[in-house]
mmCIF file of C-alpha atoms in Angstrom:
data_model
loop_
_atom_site.group_PDB
_atom_site.id
_atom_site.type_symbol
_atom_site.label_atom_id
_atom_site.label_comp_id
_atom_site.label_asym_id
_atom_site.label_seq_id
_atom_site.Cartn_x
_atom_site.Cartn_y
_atom_site.Cartn_z
ATOM 1 C CA MET A 53 135.902 7.709 260.152
ATOM 2 C CA SER A 54 137.128 4.126 260.466
ATOM 3 C CA LEU A 55 136.828 3.203 264.735
ATOM 4 C CA ARG A 56 140.382 1.938 266.428
ATOM 5 C CA VAL A 57 139.560 -1.199 268.104
ATOM 6 C CA ARG A 58 142.924 -2.207 270.549
ATOM 7 C CA GLU A 59 142.488 -5.964 270.877
ATOM 8 C CA HIS A 60 142.741 -7.093 274.460
ATOM 9 C CA PHE A 61 146.092 -8.164 276.494
ATOM 10 C CA ARG A 62 145.970 -12.026 276.959
ATOM 11 C CA PRO A 63 149.213 -12.622 279.939
ATOM 12 C CA ASP A 64 148.572 -16.754 279.190
ATOM 13 C CA SER A 65 149.366 -16.206 275.409
ATOM 14 C CA GLY A 66 153.086 -16.922 274.660
ATOM 15 C CA LEU A 67 155.636 -14.505 273.422
ATOM 16 C CA GLY A 68 155.027 -15.138 269.702
ATOM 17 C CA ASP A 69 150.983 -14.534 270.017
ATOM 18 C CA GLN A 70 152.431 -11.213 271.813
ATOM 19 C CA GLN A 71 154.042 -9.985 268.911
ATOM 20 C CA ASP A 72 151.708 -10.722 265.853
ATOM 21 C CA ALA A 73 148.953 -9.198 268.276
ATOM 22 C CA ASP A 74 151.297 -6.388 268.477
ATOM 23 C CA VAL A 75 152.022 -6.259 264.689
ATOM 24 C CA ARG A 76 148.100 -6.469 264.623
ATOM 25 C CA GLU A 77 147.898 -3.081 267.101
ATOM 26 C CA GLY A 78 150.210 -1.465 265.100
ATOM 27 C CA VAL A 79 148.480 -1.934 261.387
ATOM 28 C CA ARG A 80 144.732 -1.242 263.001
ATOM 29 C CA SER A 81 146.959 2.322 263.746
ATOM 30 C CA LEU A 82 147.938 2.993 260.347
ATOM 31 C CA VAL A 83 145.079 2.512 258.560
ATOM 32 C CA SER A 84 142.465 4.568 261.367
ATOM 33 C CA GLY A 85 145.160 7.179 261.362
ATOM 34 C CA LEU A 86 144.719 7.863 257.190
ATOM 35 C CA GLU A 87 140.818 8.543 257.844
ATOM 36 C CA VAL A 88 139.043 6.098 254.913
ATOM 37 C CA THR A 89 135.938 6.253 254.996
ATOM 38 C CA THR A 90 134.541 2.082 254.758
ATOM 39 C CA PRO A 91 130.652 1.579 252.392
ATOM 40 C CA SER A 92 129.520 0.035 255.738
ATOM 41 C CA GLU A 93 129.768 3.717 256.933
ATOM 42 C CA VAL A 94 127.971 6.900 257.425
ATOM 43 C CA VAL A 95 129.805 9.360 254.782
ATOM 44 C CA GLN A 96 129.437 12.351 257.567
ATOM 45 C CA GLU A 97 130.835 16.091 258.347
ATOM 46 C CA VAL A 98 132.308 15.940 261.424
ATOM 47 C CA LYS A 99 133.395 19.586 262.195
ATOM 48 C CA LYS A 100 132.464 22.427 261.850
ATOM 49 C CA LYS A 101 134.318 23.317 258.765
ATOM 50 C CA ASP A 102 137.063 22.089 256.342
ATOM 51 C CA ASN A 103 135.872 18.588 257.038
ATOM 52 C CA VAL A 104 137.814 15.815 254.601
ATOM 53 C CA ILE A 105 136.255 12.906 253.448
ATOM 54 C CA THR A 106 137.891 10.418 252.098
ATOM 55 C CA LEU A 107 136.406 6.944 250.426
ATOM 56 C CA ALA A 108 137.479 3.845 250.332
ATOM 57 C CA PRO A 109 135.702 1.562 246.573
ATOM 58 C CA GLY A 110 133.340 0.217 247.325
ATOM 59 C CA LEU A 111 128.935 1.438 246.804
ATOM 60 C CA TYR A 112 127.865 3.909 249.111
ATOM 61 C CA GLY A 113 124.657 5.654 249.712
ATOM 62 C CA GLY A 114 122.849 9.330 249.062
ATOM 63 C CA PHE A 115 124.003 12.280 251.931
ATOM 64 C CA SER A 116 124.177 15.690 252.247
ATOM 65 C CA LEU A 117 127.413 17.716 252.153
ATOM 66 C CA LYS A 118 125.934 21.220 254.368
ATOM 67 C CA LYS A 119 129.906 22.284 255.889
ATOM 68 C CA ALA A 120 131.258 25.358 254.035
ATOM 69 C CA ASP A 121 134.584 24.008 252.677
ATOM 70 C CA SER A 122 134.301 20.564 252.016
ATOM 71 C CA LEU A 123 136.718 18.223 250.296
ATOM 72 C CA LEU A 124 134.778 15.078 249.283
ATOM 73 C CA GLN A 125 138.063 12.303 247.394
ATOM 74 C CA ALA A 126 138.331 9.133 246.367
ATOM 75 C CA ILE A 127 141.028 7.128 247.479
ATOM 76 C CA GLY A 128 140.889 5.280 244.461
ATOM 77 C CA PRO A 129 138.915 3.942 241.212
ATOM 78 C CA GLY A 130 135.313 2.155 242.570
ATOM 79 C CA SER A 131 134.331 4.507 245.071
ATOM 80 C CA GLU A 132 130.633 5.073 243.721
ATOM 81 C CA VAL A 133 127.710 6.354 245.915
ATOM 82 C CA ASN A 134 124.094 5.145 244.285
ATOM 83 C CA ARG A 135 121.914 7.420 245.702
ATOM 84 C CA GLN A 136 121.688 11.256 245.067
ATOM 85 C CA VAL A 137 124.615 13.779 246.851
ATOM 86 C CA SER A 138 123.333 17.587 248.164
ATOM 87 C CA ILE A 139 125.665 19.473 248.622
ATOM 88 C CA GLU A 140 124.960 23.210 250.268
ATOM 89 C CA GLN A 141 127.775 25.175 250.595
ATOM 90 C CA ASP A 142 130.931 24.691 248.441
ATOM 91 C CA CYS A 143 133.119 22.142 248.202
ATOM 92 C CA VAL A 144 135.168 20.106 246.162
ATOM 93 C CA VAL A 145 134.666 16.376 244.945
ATOM 94 C CA ASP A 146 137.564 14.605 243.141
ATOM 95 C CA GLY A 147 137.373 11.573 241.605
ATOM 96 C CA VAL A 148 134.453 10.052 242.735
ATOM 97 C CA THR A 149 132.073 7.935 240.270
ATOM 98 C CA PHE A 150 128.099 8.871 240.758
ATOM 99 C CA ILE A 151 125.983 6.068 239.343
ATOM 100 C CA ASN A 152 121.423 5.907 239.703
ATOM 101 C CA SER A 153 121.906 2.118 240.062
ATOM 102 C CA ASP A 154 119.545 2.062 243.091
ATOM 103 C CA PRO A 155 115.889 2.039 241.726
ATOM 104 C CA ASP A 156 114.288 3.893 243.986
ATOM 105 C CA HIS A 157 117.124 6.477 242.399
ATOM 106 C CA GLU A 158 115.192 8.359 239.824
ATOM 107 C CA GLY A 159 116.436 11.849 240.148
ATOM 108 C CA ALA A 160 119.800 13.810 239.316
ATOM 109 C CA LEU A 161 122.505 12.127 241.092
ATOM 110 C CA VAL A 162 123.628 15.248 242.445
ATOM 111 C CA LYS A 163 121.882 18.515 243.070
ATOM 112 C CA VAL A 164 123.776 22.160 243.874
ATOM 113 C CA SER A 165 122.396 24.264 246.101
ATOM 114 C CA ALA A 166 121.947 28.220 245.247
ATOM 115 C CA THR A 167 124.147 29.495 247.563
ATOM 116 C CA SER A 168 126.856 26.538 246.807
ATOM 117 C CA THR A 169 129.998 26.631 244.669
ATOM 118 C CA VAL A 170 131.474 22.883 244.240
ATOM 119 C CA ILE A 171 134.287 22.092 242.314
ATOM 120 C CA PHE A 172 134.466 18.651 240.496
ATOM 121 C CA ARG A 173 137.550 16.995 240.028
ATOM 122 C CA GLY A 174 138.362 13.789 237.015
ATOM 123 C CA CYS A 175 134.386 12.319 238.169
ATOM 124 C CA VAL A 176 132.445 9.559 236.881
ATOM 125 C CA PHE A 177 128.144 10.925 236.234
ATOM 126 C CA SER A 178 126.259 7.323 234.640
ATOM 127 C CA ARG A 179 122.801 6.700 234.523
ATOM 128 C CA THR A 180 122.303 3.235 234.552
ATOM 129 C CA SER A 181 118.977 2.721 235.324
ATOM 130 C CA THR A 182 116.063 3.342 232.973
ATOM 131 C CA SER A 183 114.680 6.377 234.075
ATOM 132 C CA LEU A 184 116.321 9.681 231.319
ATOM 133 C CA ASP A 185 114.157 12.899 233.020
ATOM 134 C CA ALA A 186 116.729 13.634 235.158
ATOM 135 C CA SER A 187 119.462 15.052 235.043
ATOM 136 C CA LEU A 188 122.619 13.819 235.526
ATOM 137 C CA VAL A 189 123.550 17.108 237.881
ATOM 138 C CA GLU A 190 120.687 20.048 239.019
ATOM 139 C CA PHE A 191 121.623 23.107 240.077
ATOM 140 C CA THR A 192 119.463 25.803 241.507
ATOM 141 C CA SER A 193 119.808 28.889 240.484
ATOM 142 C CA GLY A 194 122.237 30.992 241.851
ATOM 143 C CA GLY A 195 124.807 27.352 242.548
ATOM 144 C CA ARG A 196 128.017 27.358 240.376
ATOM 145 C CA GLY A 197 129.737 24.818 239.625
ATOM 146 C CA ILE A 198 132.913 23.706 237.551
ATOM 147 C CA PHE A 199 133.281 20.432 236.292
ATOM 148 C CA LEU A 200 137.342 19.197 235.517
ATOM 149 C CA GLY A 201 137.972 16.077 233.656
ATOM 150 C CA CYS A 202 134.284 14.645 234.321
ATOM 151 C CA LEU A 203 132.954 11.555 232.403
ATOM 152 C CA PHE A 204 129.172 11.875 231.238
ATOM 153 C CA ARG A 205 127.358 8.310 229.997
ATOM 154 C CA GLY A 206 124.277 6.226 230.136
ATOM 155 C CA SER A 207 121.232 8.313 228.521
ATOM 156 C CA VAL A 208 119.101 10.926 228.954
ATOM 157 C CA SER A 209 115.880 11.974 226.985
ATOM 158 C CA ALA A 210 115.701 13.807 224.425
ATOM 159 C CA THR A 211 114.847 16.561 226.173
ATOM 160 C CA THR A 212 116.550 16.575 229.536
ATOM 161 C CA GLN A 213 119.919 19.069 230.010
ATOM 162 C CA VAL A 214 122.314 16.084 231.040
ATOM 163 C CA VAL A 215 123.247 19.174 233.727
ATOM 164 C CA SER A 216 120.483 21.648 234.366
ATOM 165 C CA ASN A 217 121.742 24.466 234.952
ATOM 166 C CA PRO A 218 118.986 27.428 234.945
ATOM 167 C CA GLY A 219 121.309 30.047 236.287
ATOM 168 C CA ALA A 220 123.511 32.401 234.204
ATOM 169 C CA LEU A 221 125.958 30.508 231.214
ATOM 170 C CA ALA A 222 128.733 32.008 233.619
ATOM 171 C CA ASN A 223 128.052 29.884 236.705
ATOM 172 C CA VAL A 224 128.585 26.472 235.046
ATOM 173 C CA GLN A 225 131.683 26.552 233.782
ATOM 174 C CA MET A 226 133.162 22.703 231.705
ATOM 175 C CA VAL A 227 136.521 22.399 231.139
ATOM 176 C CA ALA A 228 138.890 18.659 229.506
ATOM 177 C CA SER A 229 135.479 17.016 229.927
ATOM 178 C CA TYR A 230 133.008 14.034 227.551
ATOM 179 C CA ASN A 231 129.147 13.642 227.708
ATOM 180 C CA LYS A 232 128.834 10.414 226.157
ATOM 181 C CA THR A 233 125.501 10.289 227.189
ATOM 182 C CA GLY A 234 124.392 12.399 223.684
ATOM 183 C CA GLY A 235 121.936 14.223 225.466
ATOM 184 C CA ALA A 236 122.754 18.364 225.314
ATOM 185 C CA ILE A 237 124.764 19.898 228.278
ATOM 186 C CA ALA A 238 122.613 23.377 227.719
ATOM 187 C CA GLN A 239 123.051 25.961 229.861
ATOM 188 C CA VAL A 240 126.855 25.458 231.048
ATOM 189 C CA THR A 241 130.310 27.439 229.470
ATOM 190 C CA ALA A 242 132.155 24.514 227.911
ATOM 191 C CA THR A 243 135.859 24.174 227.103
ATOM 192 C CA ALA A 244 137.596 21.709 225.350
ATOM 193 C CA VAL A 245 134.850 19.211 226.086
ATOM 194 C CA LEU A 246 133.775 15.561 223.655
ATOM 195 C CA SER A 247 130.122 14.467 222.669
#
């Protein structure tokens, strides 16, 4: 969340400078009220549940979502996470791009715990490194998810599943999405998915 910083009042400045400072303060107040997380900030859930995290365009490191019913959303195109994200509670993820461009990031882009149900809407999962042995999204047995309008791109090895789901086939649903990896989606119920 953005930190609100106020300008100091300077009695020796002229009326024009004071008015300019008031305008700048108004803009800062408006932007701060949007509660947008910038790439220089830590992605975190501050409430006990129902957190809303809005990412500005830019590159973010990995993080964990541990509070119930969080919403992680991109404010627009270009919000990219280049380290692993761990989701441990029910969550909605909207419009975020997950990449593994960091050379130290070789595992799954996103890991979903056994007690979580996650809805991914309009997300991009992109493998850009040469490590091809990990799935793009990995569910722990019992974890559930819905991919709606998502894109999977990059490469995976011939034996790697794009989405790893050791649980029931019905636990992970993929609808109106596109798998450009050439790899198998595998243990997923797919509807209107292009490969």
